[in-house]
Amino acid sequence: MSGLAESPPEPPTSSSGGRRWAVMTVVSLGFVMMTVNWFDLAPAFGPISVEFRVEIPQVALLISAFVAGYGVFHIPAGFLSTRLGIRRTLVIGLVVEGITGALSGVAADYTQLLVLRIVCGVGASIYAGIGIAAVSVWFAGRAHGFALGVVSAMFSLGTALGLYVWADLADAVGWRRALVAGGVLCVVTGAAVGVVFRPPPGGRSLTGVRITGDAVRQTLGNRRLWIYGVAFLGGYGSFLAASQLLGGYGADYRHFSTAGLASLIAGLAGIPGPLVIGLVSDRLGKPRLVLLVAVLLEAVGLLLIPVAGESWFWVPAFIVGFAFNGAFAVWETIPGEDRTVRPENIGTAVGLMLTITAVGGFVLPWAFGLLVPAAGYTTAWVLLGAATAGLALLGVRAREPRARRPEARVVTSPR
């Protein structure tokens, strides 16, 4: 069993300061490639449907297959990080995703492709939570919101690259070679992460310690993490629904010629949103307040969608994308800022919160789809806005994280 104690922080050095920004940069590049290999299959749906002779339900299942792998492995990934250390776990995540992403480009039939997408999602799941933890252990207490804002912005950038740039690449070289290229770049990025990432000074526990029952119970039973997870469940699920359904609603139901632009703006707003809101959180030092305001702003954007005219339909789209991604950046800081979460268990804590919000990612889009034919689009959008605001108000019951001292040393006994 490892014994943990915090001793006075080591004085920062120029080398450690440079290292933390290098860590943030390379981990952010990892998030770009993680999301590229998530979304680069979408431009290939047409050719896949023709080549494998499958219909829309089977094509849509390829999306669900990735999300299934991504959704179920967040907590196990945290355990893996505790045991093997952050650096090795990061590399494992990107390499698994990259290899299966590349193999997707040489799949012989639909069944092989389906299985590969599940495993690809597992690799992304491993990297996502541990990538957040990797940045948190370096930035907790200092520019934490901004650093994870950069990570969130790179997630949005990777999504755009996967959907648009890889569409052009698939047109130029074929969908199979495009997938192989994305997978290879993901593996190369994983190797770069392994070379650059190092734990902060005194972070011996981050290289791997034994998993104990007490640590598992303290992390998974952390009331604060559960409250923050549930508080963001509505905002998370509503964004997934809105980002995928906004364009179709505007074009098919409202007959807006600008619907496609609004959908694109919702995605692009995810780049400045986390940078701005993360910086505000750092300056104020009140992540709970900033998170609550950002999620309530997202709710306002959702409620504006059914009343927006064509000339300003892009406004609620921008608000939703900006506010959600900004809230996500601040929400990600909670486990890293909370000194009741041991540093080597931050990945598991992040995984717990991501798993909780995954419930919203499944339930709210499904509920939206059921409600539209029964009560109409306006009622469905109001449901998303109300769920987002109502669950966010639960966050008022959570206390601010008990701040972790920046670069606090973590002393462990030998394994």
XYZ file of C-alpha atoms in Angstrom:
415
model
C 0.000 0.000 0.000
C 1.263 3.475 -0.789
C 1.388 6.109 1.877
C 0.774 9.644 0.700
C 1.641 12.926 2.299
C 1.915 16.412 0.962
C 5.061 18.329 1.862
C 5.758 21.980 1.143
C 5.875 22.731 -2.560
C 9.192 22.742 -4.332
C 10.171 26.140 -5.664
C 9.342 26.377 -9.357
C 12.264 26.360 -11.759
C 12.521 27.607 -15.316
C 12.991 24.035 -16.519
C 9.831 22.798 -14.766
C 7.913 25.814 -16.079
C 9.022 25.043 -19.617
C 8.207 21.377 -19.171
C 4.609 22.014 -18.167
C 3.902 24.027 -21.298
C 5.606 21.356 -23.388
C 3.396 18.749 -21.705
C 0.273 20.793 -22.425
C 1.289 21.225 -26.076
C 1.982 17.579 -26.808
C -1.048 16.316 -24.859
C -3.189 18.834 -26.776
C -1.843 17.459 -30.066
C -2.840 14.040 -28.783
C -6.404 15.308 -28.332
C -6.391 16.585 -31.917
C -5.453 13.154 -33.265
C -7.799 11.404 -30.839
C -10.759 13.305 -32.247
C -9.576 13.103 -35.862
C -9.647 9.313 -35.567
C -13.078 9.562 -33.959
C -14.741 11.619 -36.691
C -12.728 10.786 -39.834
C -15.037 7.835 -40.536
C -18.068 10.090 -41.066
C -16.976 11.369 -44.514
C -16.623 7.709 -45.599
C -20.173 6.657 -44.732
C -21.330 6.897 -48.355
C -18.537 4.741 -49.844
C -18.789 2.296 -46.930
C -22.508 1.901 -47.517
C -21.900 1.103 -51.195
C -18.832 -1.115 -50.747
C -20.158 -3.212 -47.854
C -23.783 -3.099 -49.086
C -25.223 -1.811 -45.825
C -28.075 0.589 -45.159
C -28.401 3.631 -42.881
C -29.096 1.643 -39.666
C -25.831 -0.285 -40.083
C -23.903 2.867 -40.936
C -25.343 4.642 -37.886
C -24.302 1.664 -35.759
C -20.669 2.448 -36.611
C -21.119 5.744 -34.729
C -22.656 3.988 -31.739
C -19.918 1.346 -31.781
C -17.193 3.931 -31.220
C -19.208 5.701 -28.515
C -19.856 2.360 -26.789
C -16.138 1.670 -26.507
C -15.496 5.278 -25.504
C -18.207 5.357 -22.857
C -17.479 2.183 -20.911
C -13.730 2.451 -20.398
C -13.203 5.771 -18.618
C -13.017 4.324 -15.094
C -10.930 1.252 -16.049
C -8.574 3.675 -17.814
C -8.160 5.509 -14.507
C -7.235 2.277 -12.760
C -4.759 1.521 -15.550
C -3.159 4.938 -15.075
C -2.877 4.452 -11.308
C -1.106 1.129 -11.793
C 1.069 1.810 -14.844
C 1.530 5.562 -14.524
C 0.204 8.428 -16.603
C 2.864 8.394 -19.332
C 2.507 4.739 -20.286
C -1.277 4.933 -20.170
C -1.353 7.959 -22.478
C 0.800 6.123 -24.999
C -1.338 2.984 -24.760
C -4.501 4.987 -25.453
C -3.230 6.715 -28.596
C -1.465 3.620 -29.929
C -4.562 1.438 -29.490
C -6.747 4.051 -31.156
C -4.212 4.691 -33.917
C -3.655 1.034 -34.778
C -7.364 0.200 -34.866
C -8.065 3.435 -36.754
C -5.526 2.453 -39.406
C -6.816 -1.122 -39.526
C -10.307 0.301 -40.121
C -8.955 1.400 -43.478
C -8.135 -2.196 -44.454
C -11.218 -3.897 -42.962
C -12.369 -6.754 -45.182
C -16.052 -6.504 -44.283
C -18.585 -4.625 -42.198
C -18.266 -6.883 -39.151
C -14.506 -6.312 -38.947
C -15.022 -2.562 -39.253
C -17.652 -2.599 -36.497
C -15.358 -4.437 -34.067
C -12.428 -2.175 -34.906
C -14.510 0.928 -34.184
C -15.415 -0.409 -30.739
C -11.749 -0.971 -29.877
C -10.857 2.393 -31.413
C -13.328 3.982 -29.004
C -11.689 2.165 -26.090
C -8.324 3.673 -27.063
C -9.868 7.154 -27.193
C -11.503 6.554 -23.811
C -8.143 5.663 -22.272
C -6.531 8.802 -23.616
C -9.350 11.267 -22.910
C -9.562 11.046 -19.122
C -5.846 10.462 -18.598
C -4.963 13.317 -20.946
C -6.992 15.641 -18.723
C -5.197 14.234 -15.667
C -1.796 14.673 -17.363
C -2.414 18.400 -17.768
C -4.014 18.765 -14.334
C -1.017 17.398 -12.405
C 1.134 20.118 -13.948
C -1.319 23.029 -13.874
C -3.446 22.589 -10.728
C -3.578 25.963 -9.004
C -1.839 27.794 -11.855
C -3.554 28.557 -15.198
C -5.467 25.298 -14.826
C -8.653 26.473 -16.517
C -6.741 28.012 -19.418
C -4.606 24.894 -19.916
C -7.620 22.600 -20.049
C -9.312 25.236 -22.199
C -6.564 24.664 -24.754
C -7.197 20.910 -24.503
C -10.931 21.424 -25.079
C -10.240 23.737 -28.017
C -8.030 21.070 -29.574
C -10.885 18.586 -29.201
C -13.044 20.920 -31.285
C -10.235 21.458 -33.785
C -9.729 17.711 -34.178
C -13.450 17.254 -34.761
C -13.405 19.857 -37.531
C -10.329 18.281 -39.125
C -11.890 14.824 -39.023
C -15.166 15.989 -40.560
C -13.888 18.442 -43.169
C -10.169 18.022 -43.937
C -10.387 14.234 -43.919
C -13.385 14.489 -46.246
C -11.129 16.205 -48.804
C -8.391 13.665 -48.136
C -10.824 10.792 -48.684
C -11.917 12.362 -51.971
C -8.279 12.653 -53.051
C -6.858 9.268 -52.011
C -9.892 7.174 -51.081
C -11.530 6.550 -47.719
C -9.318 3.590 -46.862
C -6.027 5.439 -47.265
C -7.457 8.443 -45.429
C -8.261 6.266 -42.390
C -4.822 4.643 -42.506
C -3.188 8.085 -42.583
C -5.176 9.226 -39.549
C -4.258 6.088 -37.635
C -0.552 6.352 -38.420
C -0.450 10.004 -37.341
C -2.199 9.022 -34.099
C 0.471 6.404 -33.325
C 3.267 8.887 -34.108
C 1.644 11.439 -31.796
C 1.423 8.783 -29.075
C 5.163 8.224 -29.364
C 5.757 11.984 -29.066
C 3.621 12.120 -25.922
C 5.704 9.302 -24.438
C 8.923 11.199 -25.141
C 7.794 14.580 -23.779
C 5.570 13.780 -20.792
C 7.187 13.570 -17.370
C 5.538 13.871 -13.924
C 5.988 17.202 -12.131
C 8.633 17.509 -9.401
C 7.900 15.139 -6.534
C 5.243 13.224 -8.482
C 6.627 9.736 -7.895
C 3.153 8.263 -7.468
C 2.318 9.291 -11.031
C 4.702 6.692 -12.421
C 2.492 3.916 -11.054
C 1.440 2.614 -7.643
C -0.551 -0.315 -6.379
C -4.334 0.073 -6.520
C -5.881 -0.158 -3.073
C -9.484 -0.664 -2.012
C -9.398 2.483 0.111
C -8.240 4.594 -2.821
C -10.965 3.180 -5.069
C -13.670 3.813 -2.468
C -12.447 7.337 -1.723
C -12.398 8.227 -5.414
C -15.557 6.551 -6.687
C -17.456 7.468 -3.512
C -16.418 11.137 -3.595
C -19.693 13.040 -3.118
C -18.316 16.227 -4.644
C -17.394 14.444 -7.890
C -20.861 12.903 -8.135
C -22.587 16.261 -7.646
C -20.439 17.956 -10.279
C -20.960 15.006 -12.638
C -24.744 15.107 -12.334
C -24.772 18.920 -12.522
C -23.154 18.782 -15.970
C -25.127 15.768 -17.198
C -27.783 17.970 -18.794
C -25.356 20.355 -20.448
C -23.299 17.481 -21.861
C -26.229 15.507 -23.239
C -27.982 18.584 -24.601
C -24.903 19.684 -26.504
C -24.499 16.263 -28.106
C -28.133 16.424 -29.188
C -28.006 20.030 -30.397
C -24.709 19.706 -32.279
C -26.026 16.776 -34.317
C -29.652 17.896 -34.788
C -29.385 21.676 -35.150
C -28.530 21.663 -38.870
C -31.315 19.260 -39.811
C -33.849 21.172 -37.707
C -32.930 24.480 -39.326
C -32.889 23.119 -42.879
C -35.743 20.619 -42.876
C -38.191 22.087 -40.371
C -37.500 25.822 -40.432
C -36.322 25.835 -44.088
C -33.389 28.122 -43.316
C -30.697 28.385 -45.973
C -28.227 29.336 -43.214
C -28.756 26.143 -41.179
C -25.473 24.597 -42.316
C -23.573 27.755 -41.350
C -25.180 27.745 -37.908
C -24.117 24.150 -37.367
C -20.545 24.989 -38.380
C -20.506 28.029 -36.069
C -21.636 25.865 -33.153
C -18.538 23.734 -33.702
C -16.107 26.606 -34.279
C -17.355 28.385 -31.144
C -15.851 25.465 -29.230
C -12.382 26.858 -29.906
C -12.550 30.332 -28.256
C -15.138 29.285 -25.642
C -12.904 27.158 -23.408
C -9.965 29.556 -23.729
C -11.995 32.569 -22.604
C -14.063 30.875 -19.895
C -11.077 28.868 -18.622
C -9.087 32.089 -18.258
C -11.978 33.753 -16.410
C -12.128 30.803 -14.008
C -8.405 31.102 -13.305
C -8.670 34.829 -12.626
C -11.693 34.529 -10.322
C -10.580 31.337 -8.589
C -14.223 30.210 -8.328
C -14.725 27.270 -10.713
C -18.148 26.384 -9.287
C -19.544 29.861 -9.995
C -18.008 30.077 -13.475
C -19.233 26.578 -14.337
C -22.773 27.389 -13.202
C -22.909 30.618 -15.208
C -21.521 28.927 -18.334
C -24.006 26.044 -18.202
C -26.920 28.426 -17.604
C -25.718 30.402 -20.634
C -25.814 27.179 -22.659
C -29.414 26.674 -21.485
C -30.311 30.170 -22.705
C -28.850 29.343 -26.113
C -30.904 26.151 -26.318
C -34.109 27.995 -25.429
C -33.415 30.605 -28.126
C -33.127 28.025 -30.922
C -36.877 27.571 -31.599
C -37.557 31.325 -31.586
C -34.531 32.469 -33.608
C -35.187 33.923 -37.063
C -33.149 32.986 -40.124
C -30.972 36.099 -40.000
C -29.806 35.363 -36.454
C -30.161 31.583 -36.271
C -26.381 31.425 -35.864
C -26.554 33.352 -32.558
C -27.996 30.572 -30.348
C -25.730 28.111 -32.173
C -22.702 30.204 -31.187
C -23.925 30.581 -27.607
C -24.440 26.829 -27.187
C -21.039 25.914 -28.644
C -19.171 28.669 -26.801
C -20.803 28.086 -23.415
C -20.739 24.279 -23.446
C -17.078 23.978 -24.365
C -16.139 26.690 -21.894
C -18.082 24.950 -19.144
C -16.438 21.666 -20.080
C -12.955 23.161 -19.655
C -13.768 24.422 -16.140
C -15.598 21.201 -15.205
C -12.498 19.189 -16.136
C -10.425 21.074 -13.550
C -12.483 19.844 -10.581
C -10.643 16.534 -9.859
C -7.215 18.140 -10.341
C -8.004 21.069 -8.062
C -9.524 18.951 -5.290
C -6.805 17.926 -2.839
C -9.055 15.169 -1.457
C -8.338 13.305 -4.722
C -4.886 11.742 -4.668
C -2.786 12.787 -7.678
C -2.447 9.235 -9.031
C -6.255 8.875 -8.858
C -7.117 12.038 -10.806
C -7.555 9.971 -13.974
C -10.072 7.712 -12.229
C -11.906 10.754 -10.839
C -12.129 12.291 -14.305
C -13.310 8.928 -15.625
C -16.070 8.807 -13.019
C -17.335 12.252 -13.994
C -17.190 11.445 -17.722
C -19.085 8.208 -17.117
C -21.832 10.059 -15.235
C -22.274 12.587 -18.035
C -22.343 9.772 -20.605
C -25.810 8.988 -19.224
C -26.946 12.400 -20.459
C -25.224 11.775 -23.780
C -27.466 8.746 -24.266
C -30.735 9.797 -22.626
C -31.236 13.385 -23.827
C -30.755 12.864 -27.602
C -33.017 9.800 -27.319
C -35.653 11.770 -25.367
C -35.445 14.618 -27.902
C -36.153 12.173 -30.726
C -39.167 10.730 -28.912
C -40.582 14.117 -27.993
C -40.472 15.731 -31.466
C -43.229 13.587 -33.064
C -45.305 13.647 -29.884
C -45.117 17.329 -28.916
C -43.103 19.171 -31.576
C -39.641 20.660 -31.918
C -40.254 23.652 -29.676
C -41.151 21.437 -26.737
C -38.112 19.275 -27.398
C -35.730 22.259 -27.385
C -37.374 23.553 -24.191
C -36.763 20.124 -22.640
C -33.045 20.374 -23.425
C -32.813 23.898 -22.044
C -34.752 23.019 -18.888
C -32.723 19.856 -18.262
C -29.481 21.782 -18.741
C -30.450 24.577 -16.340
C -32.216 22.387 -13.790
C -29.378 19.912 -13.355
C -26.807 22.731 -13.350
C -28.497 24.224 -10.309
C -27.567 21.047 -8.430
C -24.026 22.344 -8.665
C -24.971 25.035 -6.163
C -24.990 22.262 -3.548
C -21.395 21.336 -4.315
C -18.585 23.040 -2.514
C -15.671 24.606 -4.295
C -12.820 22.064 -4.640
C -10.456 22.053 -1.657
C -7.579 23.636 -3.514
C -4.439 21.615 -4.127
C -1.213 23.556 -3.697
C 0.597 24.031 -7.020
C 3.442 21.576 -7.529
C 2.842 19.969 -4.134
C 5.144 17.019 -3.696
C 3.607 13.582 -3.461
C 5.735 11.235 -1.393
C 5.109 7.535 -1.742
C 6.565 4.536 -0.080
C 8.198 1.951 -2.347
C 5.859 -0.400 -4.150
